[in-house]
CSV table of C-alpha atoms in Angstrom, one decimal:
chain,number,residue,atom,x,y,z
D,1,MET,CA,-8.2,22.5,20.7
D,2,SER,CA,-7.7,23.8,17.1
D,3,GLY,CA,-5.6,22.3,14.5
D,4,GLY,CA,-3.0,25.0,15.1
D,5,GLY,CA,-2.9,24.2,18.8
D,6,VAL,CA,-2.1,20.6,18.0
D,7,ARG,CA,0.6,21.6,15.6
D,8,ALA,CA,2.2,23.9,18.0
D,9,ALA,CA,2.4,21.1,20.6
D,10,ALA,CA,3.8,18.5,18.2
D,11,GLY,CA,7.4,19.6,18.1
D,12,ARG,CA,10.2,17.8,16.3
D,13,ARG,CA,9.8,14.7,18.4
D,14,GLY,CA,6.1,14.4,17.7
D,15,VAL,CA,6.6,14.8,14.0
D,16,TRP,CA,9.3,12.2,13.9
D,17,ALA,CA,7.1,9.8,15.9
D,18,TRP,CA,4.4,10.3,13.4
D,19,MET,CA,6.8,9.6,10.5
D,20,LEU,CA,7.8,6.4,12.2
D,21,PHE,CA,4.3,5.0,11.5
D,22,ASP,CA,5.3,4.6,7.8
D,23,TRP,CA,8.5,2.9,9.0
D,24,ALA,CA,6.5,0.6,11.2
D,25,GLN,CA,3.9,-0.4,8.6
D,26,GLN,CA,6.0,-0.7,5.5
D,27,PRO,CA,7.3,-4.2,6.2
D,28,PHE,CA,3.7,-5.4,6.1
D,29,HIS,CA,3.5,-4.2,2.5
D,30,THR,CA,7.1,-5.2,1.6
D,31,LEU,CA,7.2,-8.6,3.2
D,32,VAL,CA,3.6,-9.8,3.3
D,33,ILE,CA,1.8,-8.1,0.4
D,34,THR,CA,4.5,-7.9,-2.2
D,35,PHE,CA,7.9,-9.7,-2.0
D,36,VAL,CA,7.9,-12.6,0.3
D,37,PHE,CA,4.6,-14.0,1.6
D,38,ALA,CA,2.5,-13.3,-1.5
D,39,PRO,CA,4.7,-15.2,-4.0
D,40,TYR,CA,5.3,-17.9,-1.4
D,41,PHE,CA,1.6,-18.4,-1.0
D,42,ALA,CA,1.0,-18.4,-4.8
D,43,SER,CA,3.8,-20.8,-5.6
D,44,THR,CA,3.9,-23.1,-2.6
D,45,VAL,CA,0.8,-23.0,-0.5
D,46,ALA,CA,-1.8,-22.8,-3.3
D,47,PRO,CA,-2.2,-25.7,-5.7
D,48,ASP,CA,-0.5,-23.8,-8.6
D,49,ALA,CA,0.7,-20.3,-9.4
D,50,ALA,CA,-2.4,-19.3,-11.4
D,51,ARG,CA,-4.8,-20.5,-8.7
D,52,GLY,CA,-2.7,-18.8,-6.1
D,53,GLN,CA,-2.9,-15.5,-8.0
D,54,GLU,CA,-6.7,-16.0,-8.1
D,55,LEU,CA,-7.0,-16.7,-4.4
D,56,TRP,CA,-4.7,-13.9,-3.4
D,57,GLY,CA,-6.9,-11.5,-5.4
D,58,LEU,CA,-10.0,-12.8,-3.7
D,59,ALA,CA,-8.5,-12.4,-0.2
D,60,THR,CA,-7.1,-8.9,-0.7
D,61,GLY,CA,-10.2,-7.9,-2.5
D,62,ILE,CA,-12.4,-8.9,0.4
D,63,GLY,CA,-10.2,-6.9,2.8
D,64,GLY,CA,-10.5,-3.9,0.5
D,65,LEU,CA,-14.2,-4.3,0.4
D,66,LEU,CA,-14.5,-4.2,4.1
D,67,ILE,CA,-12.6,-0.9,4.2
D,68,ALA,CA,-14.7,0.5,1.4
D,69,LEU,CA,-17.9,-0.2,3.2
D,70,SER,CA,-16.9,1.3,6.6
D,71,SER,CA,-14.1,3.9,6.2
D,72,PRO,CA,-16.2,7.0,5.3
D,73,VAL,CA,-18.5,6.5,8.2
D,74,LEU,CA,-15.8,5.9,10.7
D,75,GLY,CA,-13.7,8.8,9.3
D,76,ALA,CA,-16.6,11.2,9.8
D,77,ILE,CA,-17.2,9.9,13.3
D,78,ALA,CA,-13.5,10.3,14.1
D,79,ASP,CA,-13.6,13.9,12.9
D,80,ALA,CA,-16.5,14.6,15.2
D,81,SER,CA,-15.1,12.7,18.2
D,82,GLY,CA,-11.7,14.3,17.8
D,83,ALA,CA,-9.0,11.7,18.7
D,84,ARG,CA,-7.4,9.5,16.1
D,85,LYS,CA,-5.1,7.3,18.2
D,86,PRO,CA,-7.8,5.1,19.6
D,87,TRP,CA,-8.8,4.2,16.1
D,88,ILE,CA,-5.2,3.5,15.1
D,89,LEU,CA,-4.8,1.2,18.1
D,90,ALA,CA,-8.0,-0.8,17.5
D,91,PHE,CA,-7.2,-1.5,13.8
D,92,SER,CA,-3.5,-2.1,14.6
D,93,ILE,CA,-4.5,-4.9,16.9
D,94,VAL,CA,-6.5,-6.6,14.1
D,95,GLY,CA,-3.7,-6.2,11.6
D,96,VAL,CA,-1.0,-7.4,14.0
D,97,LEU,CA,-2.9,-10.6,15.0
D,98,ALA,CA,-3.7,-11.4,11.4
D,99,CYS,CA,-0.1,-11.0,10.3
D,100,ALA,CA,1.1,-13.2,13.1
D,101,ALA,CA,-1.4,-15.9,12.0
D,102,LEU,CA,0.3,-16.2,8.6
D,103,TRP,CA,2.9,-18.4,10.2
D,104,PHE,CA,0.4,-21.3,9.9
D,105,ALA,CA,0.3,-21.1,6.1
D,106,ALA,CA,2.2,-24.4,5.5
D,107,PRO,CA,3.2,-25.6,2.1
D,108,GLY,CA,0.5,-27.5,0.2
D,109,MET,CA,-2.0,-27.3,3.1
D,110,ASP,CA,-5.5,-28.6,2.3
D,111,ASN,CA,-7.7,-26.0,3.9
D,112,LEU,CA,-6.7,-22.5,2.7
D,113,ALA,CA,-9.7,-20.7,4.3
D,114,PRO,CA,-7.9,-19.7,7.5
D,115,VAL,CA,-5.0,-18.3,5.6
D,116,LEU,CA,-7.3,-16.4,3.2
D,117,LEU,CA,-9.2,-15.0,6.2
D,118,ALA,CA,-5.9,-13.9,7.9
D,119,ILE,CA,-4.8,-12.1,4.7
D,120,ALA,CA,-8.1,-10.3,4.4
D,121,LEU,CA,-8.0,-9.2,8.0
D,122,ALA,CA,-4.4,-8.1,7.8
D,123,VAL,CA,-5.2,-5.8,4.8
D,124,PHE,CA,-8.3,-4.5,6.7
D,125,GLY,CA,-6.5,-3.8,9.9
D,126,MET,CA,-3.2,-2.4,8.6
D,127,GLU,CA,-4.7,-0.1,5.9
D,128,PHE,CA,-7.4,1.1,8.2
D,129,ALA,CA,-4.9,2.2,10.8
D,130,ALA,CA,-3.1,4.2,8.0
D,131,VAL,CA,-6.4,6.1,7.3
D,132,PHE,CA,-6.4,7.6,10.8
D,133,ASN,CA,-2.6,8.1,10.9
D,134,ASN,CA,-2.8,10.1,7.6
D,135,ALA,CA,-5.5,12.3,9.0
D,136,MET,CA,-3.1,13.5,11.7
D,137,MET,CA,-0.7,14.9,9.2
D,138,PRO,CA,-2.2,18.4,8.6
D,139,ASP,CA,-2.0,19.2,12.4
D,140,LEU,CA,1.7,18.6,12.6
D,141,VAL,CA,3.2,21.2,10.2
D,142,PRO,CA,2.1,24.2,8.1
D,143,ARG,CA,0.7,23.5,4.7
D,144,SER,CA,3.9,24.7,3.0
D,145,GLU,CA,5.8,21.8,4.6
D,146,LEU,CA,3.2,19.1,4.0
D,147,GLY,CA,4.8,17.9,0.8
D,148,ARG,CA,8.2,17.5,2.3
D,149,LEU,CA,6.7,15.8,5.4
D,150,SER,CA,4.7,13.3,3.4
D,151,GLY,CA,7.6,12.5,1.1
D,152,SER,CA,10.1,12.1,3.9
D,153,ALA,CA,7.7,9.8,5.8
D,154,TRP,CA,7.2,7.6,2.8
D,155,GLY,CA,10.9,7.6,2.1
D,156,LEU,CA,11.5,6.6,5.7
D,157,GLY,CA,9.0,3.8,5.3
D,158,TYR,CA,10.7,2.4,2.3
D,159,VAL,CA,14.0,2.3,4.2
D,160,GLY,CA,12.2,0.3,6.9
D,161,GLY,CA,10.8,-2.0,4.3
D,162,LEU,CA,14.3,-2.4,2.8
D,163,ILE,CA,15.9,-3.3,6.2
D,164,SER,CA,13.2,-5.8,7.0
D,165,LEU,CA,13.5,-7.4,3.6
D,166,VAL,CA,17.3,-7.7,3.9
D,167,LEU,CA,16.8,-9.2,7.4
D,168,VAL,CA,14.4,-11.9,6.0
D,169,LEU,CA,16.5,-12.7,2.9
D,170,GLY,CA,19.8,-12.6,4.6
D,171,PHE,CA,19.0,-14.4,7.8
D,172,MET,CA,15.6,-16.2,7.6
D,173,ALA,CA,14.3,-17.3,4.2
D,174,ALA,CA,16.4,-20.0,2.6
D,175,SER,CA,16.2,-22.0,-0.6
D,176,PRO,CA,14.8,-25.5,0.1
D,177,GLU,CA,17.4,-26.9,-2.4
D,178,THR,CA,20.5,-25.4,-0.8
D,179,GLY,CA,19.3,-24.7,2.7
D,180,ARG,CA,21.1,-21.3,2.6
D,181,THR,CA,19.9,-17.7,2.7
D,182,LEU,CA,20.8,-15.0,0.3
D,183,ILE,CA,24.2,-14.4,2.1
D,184,GLY,CA,25.0,-18.1,2.2
D,185,MET,CA,24.2,-18.9,5.8
D,186,GLU,CA,21.8,-21.3,7.5
D,187,PRO,CA,18.6,-19.6,8.7
D,188,ILE,CA,18.6,-18.2,12.2
D,189,LEU,CA,16.3,-19.5,15.0
D,190,GLY,CA,16.4,-23.0,13.5
D,191,LEU,CA,14.0,-22.1,10.8
D,192,ASP,CA,13.4,-25.1,8.4
D,193,PRO,CA,14.0,-24.3,4.7
D,194,GLY,CA,12.1,-27.4,3.6
D,195,ALA,CA,9.0,-26.2,5.4
D,196,HIS,CA,9.6,-22.6,4.1
D,197,GLU,CA,9.5,-21.4,7.7
D,198,GLY,CA,11.7,-18.4,6.7
D,199,ASP,CA,9.0,-17.2,4.2
D,200,ARG,CA,6.2,-17.9,6.7
D,201,ALA,CA,8.0,-15.9,9.4
D,202,SER,CA,7.6,-12.8,7.3
D,203,GLY,CA,4.1,-12.3,8.8
D,204,PRO,CA,5.1,-12.5,12.5
D,205,LEU,CA,8.1,-10.4,11.8
D,206,ALA,CA,6.0,-7.7,10.2
D,207,ALA,CA,3.7,-7.8,13.2
D,208,LEU,CA,6.6,-7.6,15.7
D,209,TRP,CA,8.2,-4.8,13.8
D,210,TYR,CA,5.0,-2.8,13.7
D,211,ILE,CA,4.4,-3.2,17.5
D,212,VAL,CA,7.9,-1.9,18.3
D,213,PHE,CA,8.0,1.1,16.0
D,214,VAL,CA,4.5,2.3,16.2
D,215,LEU,CA,4.9,3.0,20.0
D,216,PRO,CA,6.5,6.4,19.6
D,217,LEU,CA,3.4,7.6,17.8
D,218,PHE,CA,1.3,6.8,20.8
D,219,LEU,CA,3.8,8.2,23.2
D,220,PHE,CA,5.0,11.4,21.6
D,221,THR,CA,2.7,12.6,18.8
D,222,PRO,CA,-0.1,14.8,20.2
D,223,ASP,CA,-3.7,14.0,19.3
D,224,ARG,CA,-6.9,16.0,19.3
D,225,PRO,CA,-8.9,15.7,22.5
D,226,ARG,CA,-11.8,13.3,22.7
D,227,ARG,CA,-15.4,14.6,22.5
D,228,ARG,CA,-18.6,13.1,23.7
D,229,VAL,CA,-19.0,9.9,21.7
D,230,ALA,CA,-22.8,9.7,21.4
D,231,GLY,CA,-23.1,13.2,20.1
D,232,ALA,CA,-20.0,12.7,17.9
D,233,VAL,CA,-21.6,9.7,16.2
D,234,ARG,CA,-24.7,11.7,15.2
D,235,GLN,CA,-22.6,14.8,14.2
D,236,GLY,CA,-20.2,12.6,12.2
D,237,LEU,CA,-23.0,10.9,10.3
D,238,ARG,CA,-24.7,14.2,9.6
D,239,GLN,CA,-21.4,15.7,8.3
D,240,LEU,CA,-20.8,12.7,6.1
D,241,GLY,CA,-24.3,12.9,4.6
D,242,SER,CA,-23.8,16.6,3.9
D,243,THR,CA,-20.4,15.9,2.3
D,244,LEU,CA,-21.8,13.2,0.0
D,245,ARG,CA,-24.6,15.4,-1.1
D,246,ARG,CA,-22.3,18.3,-1.8
D,247,LEU,CA,-19.4,16.2,-3.3
D,248,PRO,CA,-20.5,16.1,-7.0
D,249,SER,CA,-20.6,19.9,-7.1
D,250,GLU,CA,-17.0,20.2,-5.7
D,251,ARG,CA,-15.3,19.4,-9.0
D,252,SER,CA,-11.7,19.3,-7.9
D,253,TYR,CA,-12.4,17.2,-4.7
D,254,PHE,CA,-14.7,14.8,-6.5
D,255,GLY,CA,-12.3,14.6,-9.5
D,256,PHE,CA,-9.4,13.7,-7.2
D,257,LEU,CA,-11.3,11.0,-5.4
D,258,LEU,CA,-12.3,9.5,-8.8
D,259,SER,CA,-8.8,9.7,-10.3
D,260,SER,CA,-7.1,8.4,-7.2
D,261,MET,CA,-9.6,5.6,-7.0
D,262,PHE,CA,-8.3,4.2,-10.3
D,263,TYR,CA,-4.5,5.0,-10.2
D,264,ARG,CA,-4.1,3.9,-6.5
D,265,ASP,CA,-6.0,0.7,-7.2
D,266,ALA,CA,-3.7,0.0,-10.2
D,267,LEU,CA,-0.6,0.7,-8.0
D,268,ASN,CA,-1.8,-1.6,-5.2
D,269,ALA,CA,-2.5,-4.4,-7.7
D,270,LEU,CA,0.9,-3.9,-9.3
D,271,TYR,CA,2.5,-4.3,-5.9
D,272,ALA,CA,0.3,-7.2,-4.9
D,273,PHE,CA,0.8,-9.2,-8.1
D,274,GLY,CA,4.3,-8.2,-9.2
D,275,GLY,CA,6.1,-10.8,-7.1
D,276,ILE,CA,3.4,-13.5,-7.9
D,277,TYR,CA,3.9,-12.7,-11.6
D,278,ALA,CA,7.6,-13.0,-11.4
D,279,ALA,CA,7.4,-16.4,-9.6
D,280,GLY,CA,4.9,-17.8,-12.0
D,281,VAL,CA,5.9,-16.4,-15.4
D,282,LEU,CA,9.6,-15.8,-15.0
D,283,GLY,CA,10.1,-18.7,-12.6
D,284,TRP,CA,11.9,-16.6,-10.0
D,285,SER,CA,12.8,-17.9,-6.6
D,286,ILE,CA,12.0,-16.1,-3.4
D,287,VAL,CA,15.6,-14.9,-3.3
D,288,GLN,CA,15.4,-13.3,-6.8
D,289,ILE,CA,12.0,-11.7,-5.9
D,290,GLY,CA,13.7,-10.4,-2.7
D,291,ILE,CA,16.5,-8.8,-4.7
D,292,PHE,CA,13.8,-7.3,-6.9
D,293,GLY,CA,12.2,-6.0,-3.7
D,294,ILE,CA,15.4,-4.5,-2.4
D,295,ILE,CA,15.9,-2.6,-5.6
D,296,ALA,CA,12.3,-1.3,-5.5
D,297,ASN,CA,12.6,-0.2,-1.9
D,298,VAL,CA,15.9,1.6,-2.5
D,299,THR,CA,14.4,3.5,-5.4
D,300,GLY,CA,11.1,3.9,-3.5
D,301,ALA,CA,12.9,5.7,-0.7
D,302,LEU,CA,14.7,8.0,-3.2
D,303,GLY,CA,11.5,8.5,-5.2
D,304,ALA,CA,9.5,9.5,-2.2
D,305,TRP,CA,12.2,11.9,-0.9
D,306,ILE,CA,12.7,13.5,-4.3
D,307,GLY,CA,8.9,13.6,-5.0
D,308,GLY,CA,8.4,15.4,-1.7
D,309,ARG,CA,10.8,18.1,-2.8
D,310,MET,CA,9.2,18.3,-6.2
D,311,ASP,CA,5.8,18.5,-4.5
D,312,GLN,CA,7.0,21.5,-2.5
D,313,ALA,CA,8.5,23.2,-5.5
D,314,ARG,CA,5.9,22.4,-8.2
D,315,GLY,CA,2.8,21.1,-6.4
D,316,PRO,CA,1.6,17.6,-5.9
D,317,LYS,CA,-0.5,17.3,-9.0
D,318,SER,CA,2.5,17.4,-11.4
D,319,VAL,CA,4.2,14.7,-9.3
D,320,VAL,CA,1.1,12.5,-9.5
D,321,SER,CA,0.8,13.0,-13.3
D,322,GLY,CA,4.4,12.1,-14.0
D,323,SER,CA,4.3,9.1,-11.7
D,324,ILE,CA,1.2,7.7,-13.4
D,325,LEU,CA,2.9,7.9,-16.8
D,326,ILE,CA,6.0,6.0,-15.5
D,327,LEU,CA,3.9,3.4,-13.8
D,328,ALA,CA,1.7,2.8,-16.8
D,329,PHE,CA,4.8,2.2,-18.9
D,330,CYS,CA,6.2,-0.2,-16.2
D,331,CYS,CA,2.9,-2.1,-16.2
D,332,PHE,CA,3.1,-2.6,-20.0
D,333,LEU,CA,6.7,-3.6,-19.6
D,334,VAL,CA,5.8,-6.3,-17.0
D,335,ILE,CA,2.9,-7.7,-19.1
D,336,SER,CA,5.1,-7.9,-22.2
D,337,THR,CA,8.0,-9.7,-20.4
D,338,THR,CA,8.2,-13.5,-20.1
D,339,ARG,CA,11.1,-15.9,-19.9
D,340,THR,CA,11.4,-15.8,-23.7
D,341,GLU,CA,10.0,-12.3,-24.6
D,342,VAL,CA,10.5,-8.6,-24.0
D,343,PHE,CA,8.0,-6.1,-25.4
D,344,PHE,CA,6.2,-9.2,-26.8
D,345,MET,CA,9.3,-9.8,-29.0
D,346,PRO,CA,11.3,-13.0,-28.8
D,347,VAL,CA,14.7,-12.7,-27.2
D,348,GLY,CA,16.2,-16.0,-28.3
D,349,GLY,CA,18.9,-17.3,-26.1
D,350,ALA,CA,19.3,-14.1,-24.1
D,351,VAL,CA,17.7,-15.7,-21.1
D,352,SER,CA,19.1,-13.0,-18.7
D,353,LEU,CA,17.5,-10.1,-20.6
D,354,PRO,CA,14.0,-10.6,-19.2
D,355,ASP,CA,15.4,-10.7,-15.7
D,356,MET,CA,17.3,-7.5,-16.3
D,357,VAL,CA,14.2,-5.8,-17.8
D,358,PHE,CA,12.1,-6.9,-14.8
D,359,PHE,CA,14.7,-5.6,-12.4
D,360,ALA,CA,14.7,-2.2,-14.2
D,361,ALA,CA,10.8,-2.2,-14.1
D,362,GLY,CA,11.0,-2.8,-10.4
D,363,ALA,CA,13.4,0.2,-9.9
D,364,LEU,CA,11.0,2.5,-11.8
D,365,ILE,CA,7.9,1.1,-10.0
D,366,GLY,CA,9.6,1.7,-6.6
D,367,ALA,CA,10.6,5.3,-7.5
D,368,ALA,CA,7.3,6.3,-9.1
D,369,GLY,CA,5.2,4.5,-6.5
D,370,GLY,CA,6.9,6.2,-3.6
D,371,SER,CA,6.5,9.7,-5.1
D,372,ILE,CA,2.8,9.2,-6.1
D,373,GLN,CA,1.7,7.9,-2.7
D,374,ALA,CA,3.4,10.8,-0.9
D,375,ALA,CA,2.1,13.4,-3.3
D,376,SER,CA,-1.4,12.0,-3.1
D,377,ARG,CA,-1.6,12.7,0.6
D,378,THR,CA,-0.8,16.4,0.2
D,379,LEU,CA,-3.0,16.7,-2.9
D,380,LEU,CA,-6.0,15.4,-0.8
D,381,VAL,CA,-5.3,17.9,2.0
D,382,ASP,CA,-5.6,20.7,-0.6
D,383,GLN,CA,-9.2,19.7,-1.4
D,384,VAL,CA,-10.8,20.0,2.1
D,385,PRO,CA,-11.0,22.3,5.1
D,386,ARG,CA,-8.9,21.1,8.1
D,387,GLY,CA,-11.9,20.1,10.2
D,388,GLN,CA,-12.9,17.4,7.7
D,389,VAL,CA,-9.5,15.8,7.1
D,390,THR,CA,-10.2,12.5,8.7
D,391,GLU,CA,-13.5,12.2,6.8
D,392,ALA,CA,-11.6,13.1,3.7
D,393,PHE,CA,-9.1,10.3,4.3
D,394,GLY,CA,-12.0,8.0,4.9
D,395,LEU,CA,-13.5,8.9,1.6
D,396,TYR,CA,-10.0,8.6,0.1
D,397,ALA,CA,-9.8,5.1,1.5
D,398,LEU,CA,-13.3,4.4,0.1
D,399,SER,CA,-12.3,5.8,-3.3
D,400,GLY,CA,-9.3,3.6,-3.3
D,401,LYS,CA,-10.9,0.5,-1.9
D,402,ALA,CA,-14.0,0.9,-4.1
D,403,THR,CA,-11.8,-0.3,-6.9
D,404,THR,CA,-9.0,-1.9,-4.8
D,405,PHE,CA,-11.4,-4.8,-4.3
D,406,ILE,CA,-12.5,-4.6,-7.9
D,407,GLY,CA,-8.9,-4.6,-9.1
D,408,PRO,CA,-7.7,-7.8,-7.4
D,409,LEU,CA,-11.0,-9.5,-8.1
D,410,ALA,CA,-10.7,-8.5,-11.8
D,411,VAL,CA,-7.2,-10.0,-11.9
D,412,ALA,CA,-8.6,-13.1,-10.2
D,413,ALA,CA,-11.5,-13.3,-12.6
D,414,ALA,CA,-9.3,-12.7,-15.7
D,415,THR,CA,-6.8,-15.3,-14.6
D,416,ALA,CA,-9.5,-17.8,-13.9
D,417,TYR,CA,-11.1,-17.1,-17.3
D,418,PHE,CA,-7.9,-17.5,-19.3
D,419,THR,CA,-7.0,-20.6,-17.3
D,420,GLY,CA,-10.5,-22.1,-18.1
D,421,ALA,CA,-10.0,-21.2,-21.7
D,422,ALA,CA,-7.1,-23.6,-21.9
D,423,PHE,CA,-4.4,-21.0,-21.9
D,424,SER,CA,-1.1,-22.1,-20.3
D,425,PRO,CA,-0.7,-21.1,-16.7
D,426,GLU,CA,2.1,-18.6,-17.8
D,427,ASN,CA,-0.2,-16.9,-20.3
D,428,ALA,CA,-3.2,-17.0,-18.0
D,429,GLN,CA,-1.1,-15.1,-15.4
D,430,ARG,CA,0.2,-12.7,-18.0
D,431,LEU,CA,-3.3,-11.8,-19.4
D,432,GLY,CA,-4.8,-11.8,-15.9
D,433,VAL,CA,-2.9,-8.7,-14.8
D,434,ALA,CA,-3.7,-6.7,-17.9
D,435,PRO,CA,-6.6,-4.8,-16.2
D,436,ILE,CA,-4.0,-2.9,-14.1
D,437,LEU,CA,-2.8,-0.9,-17.1
D,438,ALA,CA,-6.3,0.2,-17.9
D,439,LEU,CA,-6.8,1.5,-14.4
D,440,PHE,CA,-3.7,3.7,-14.6
D,441,LEU,CA,-4.9,5.3,-17.9
D,442,ILE,CA,-8.4,6.0,-16.5
D,443,GLY,CA,-6.8,7.7,-13.4
D,444,LEU,CA,-4.6,9.9,-15.6
D,445,ALA,CA,-7.6,10.9,-17.8
D,446,LEU,CA,-9.5,12.1,-14.8
D,447,LEU,CA,-6.7,14.1,-13.2
D,448,PRO,CA,-7.2,17.4,-15.2
D,449,MET,CA,-10.3,18.0,-13.1
D,450,VAL,CA,-8.1,18.4,-9.9
D,451,ARG,CA,-6.7,21.8,-8.8
D,452,ASN,CA,-3.1,22.0,-7.7
D,453,SER,CA,-3.2,24.7,-5.0
D,454,ALA,CA,-4.2,24.7,-1.3
D,455,GLN,CA,-7.8,25.6,-0.5
D,456,PRO,CA,-8.3,28.4,2.0
D,457,GLU,CA,-9.6,27.0,5.3
D,458,ARG,CA,-13.2,27.4,6.0
D,459,PRO,CA,-14.9,27.1,9.4
D,460,SER,CA,-15.8,23.4,10.0
């Protein structure tokens, strides 16, 4: 069946079911990676916030390394074997089980190895499932509608993340001091605030949410038919080898992979360490970080939706460029803000000003992050023929993960270095996230190599 045949069979229901994947997966990023579990782990499970930032970078970096080593090969095999849903299912199982295991991350536990393993496997499973889901996108709608589809899906995902975050903050995660949630009630299900069970429940909730809302994808979104596996493996590996040999001569495709490798790594690191930074440097509680997350998810949904429309009108490259500039500014703003400073300048007794600045940075990060991720999917589709889309998203995952594991590990190493150099934990955290800004700027510098128009399809 050709790509056009799959698209014709998709229909409105199939497209909406595909879009629900972002809705299903976003709580993993919102609750686990960014706003609830990550800061809880760094501030309460790990010995101290700086060590927690270091260990979190190690665990997420290992998960990214596993994806970097395997995604191009599996993507090429998937293109040759046809169907994408079996791959989504397999990696979804890994991600769901790992998220559920985060419940056992108790405050101050002695052996952190099982938790770190669960974090690495959750990153590996959830993000790998997204590789194959993304590859289904070009078969669902014509190229002229891809920008709007990608932006709308990302926006829908942010709404899902927002609802799940409100659910956790309003009904599950409570302050150990007051025993009350954000809306002033006792946690549901008998969750113990003193044992941080509401924070720990973010992992199982993300897993359950994913299971429920990914089902329409398997039921209603059409997939390409399977082909003979043995021949598909050989064909996929041959195709990957041919692509890798040819890639340096394809300036736009190669340039996009290089650019996105850096700016997506920077964005992922900014998401991963933003909540940890706020907990350690600004002394924010989980509730404050949650409000920060609510703001970022609201603006993220709007940013993805608006970015999709701008993508359709002006092309994805302009959306990516503008978003990088905003995110680089936000990164500098985050690094320059502490409890007593904004833009590295003392703020005296205005103790609320750093909080306000950080909330504003969160709003901008959400908006620009939503638009850049949606536009990046369509910009990648412009670089390759339709028959190599899954392989391309595999290389896209490799290009992101090749530095996604370097980014967190660099943050971990920088934090450890400055801690060992007798810096205060606050300043060690502050200087430890500085590599993120450099990654944004490198990505922006490489972007002029990339074309901004769809490539005519060639026989695959």
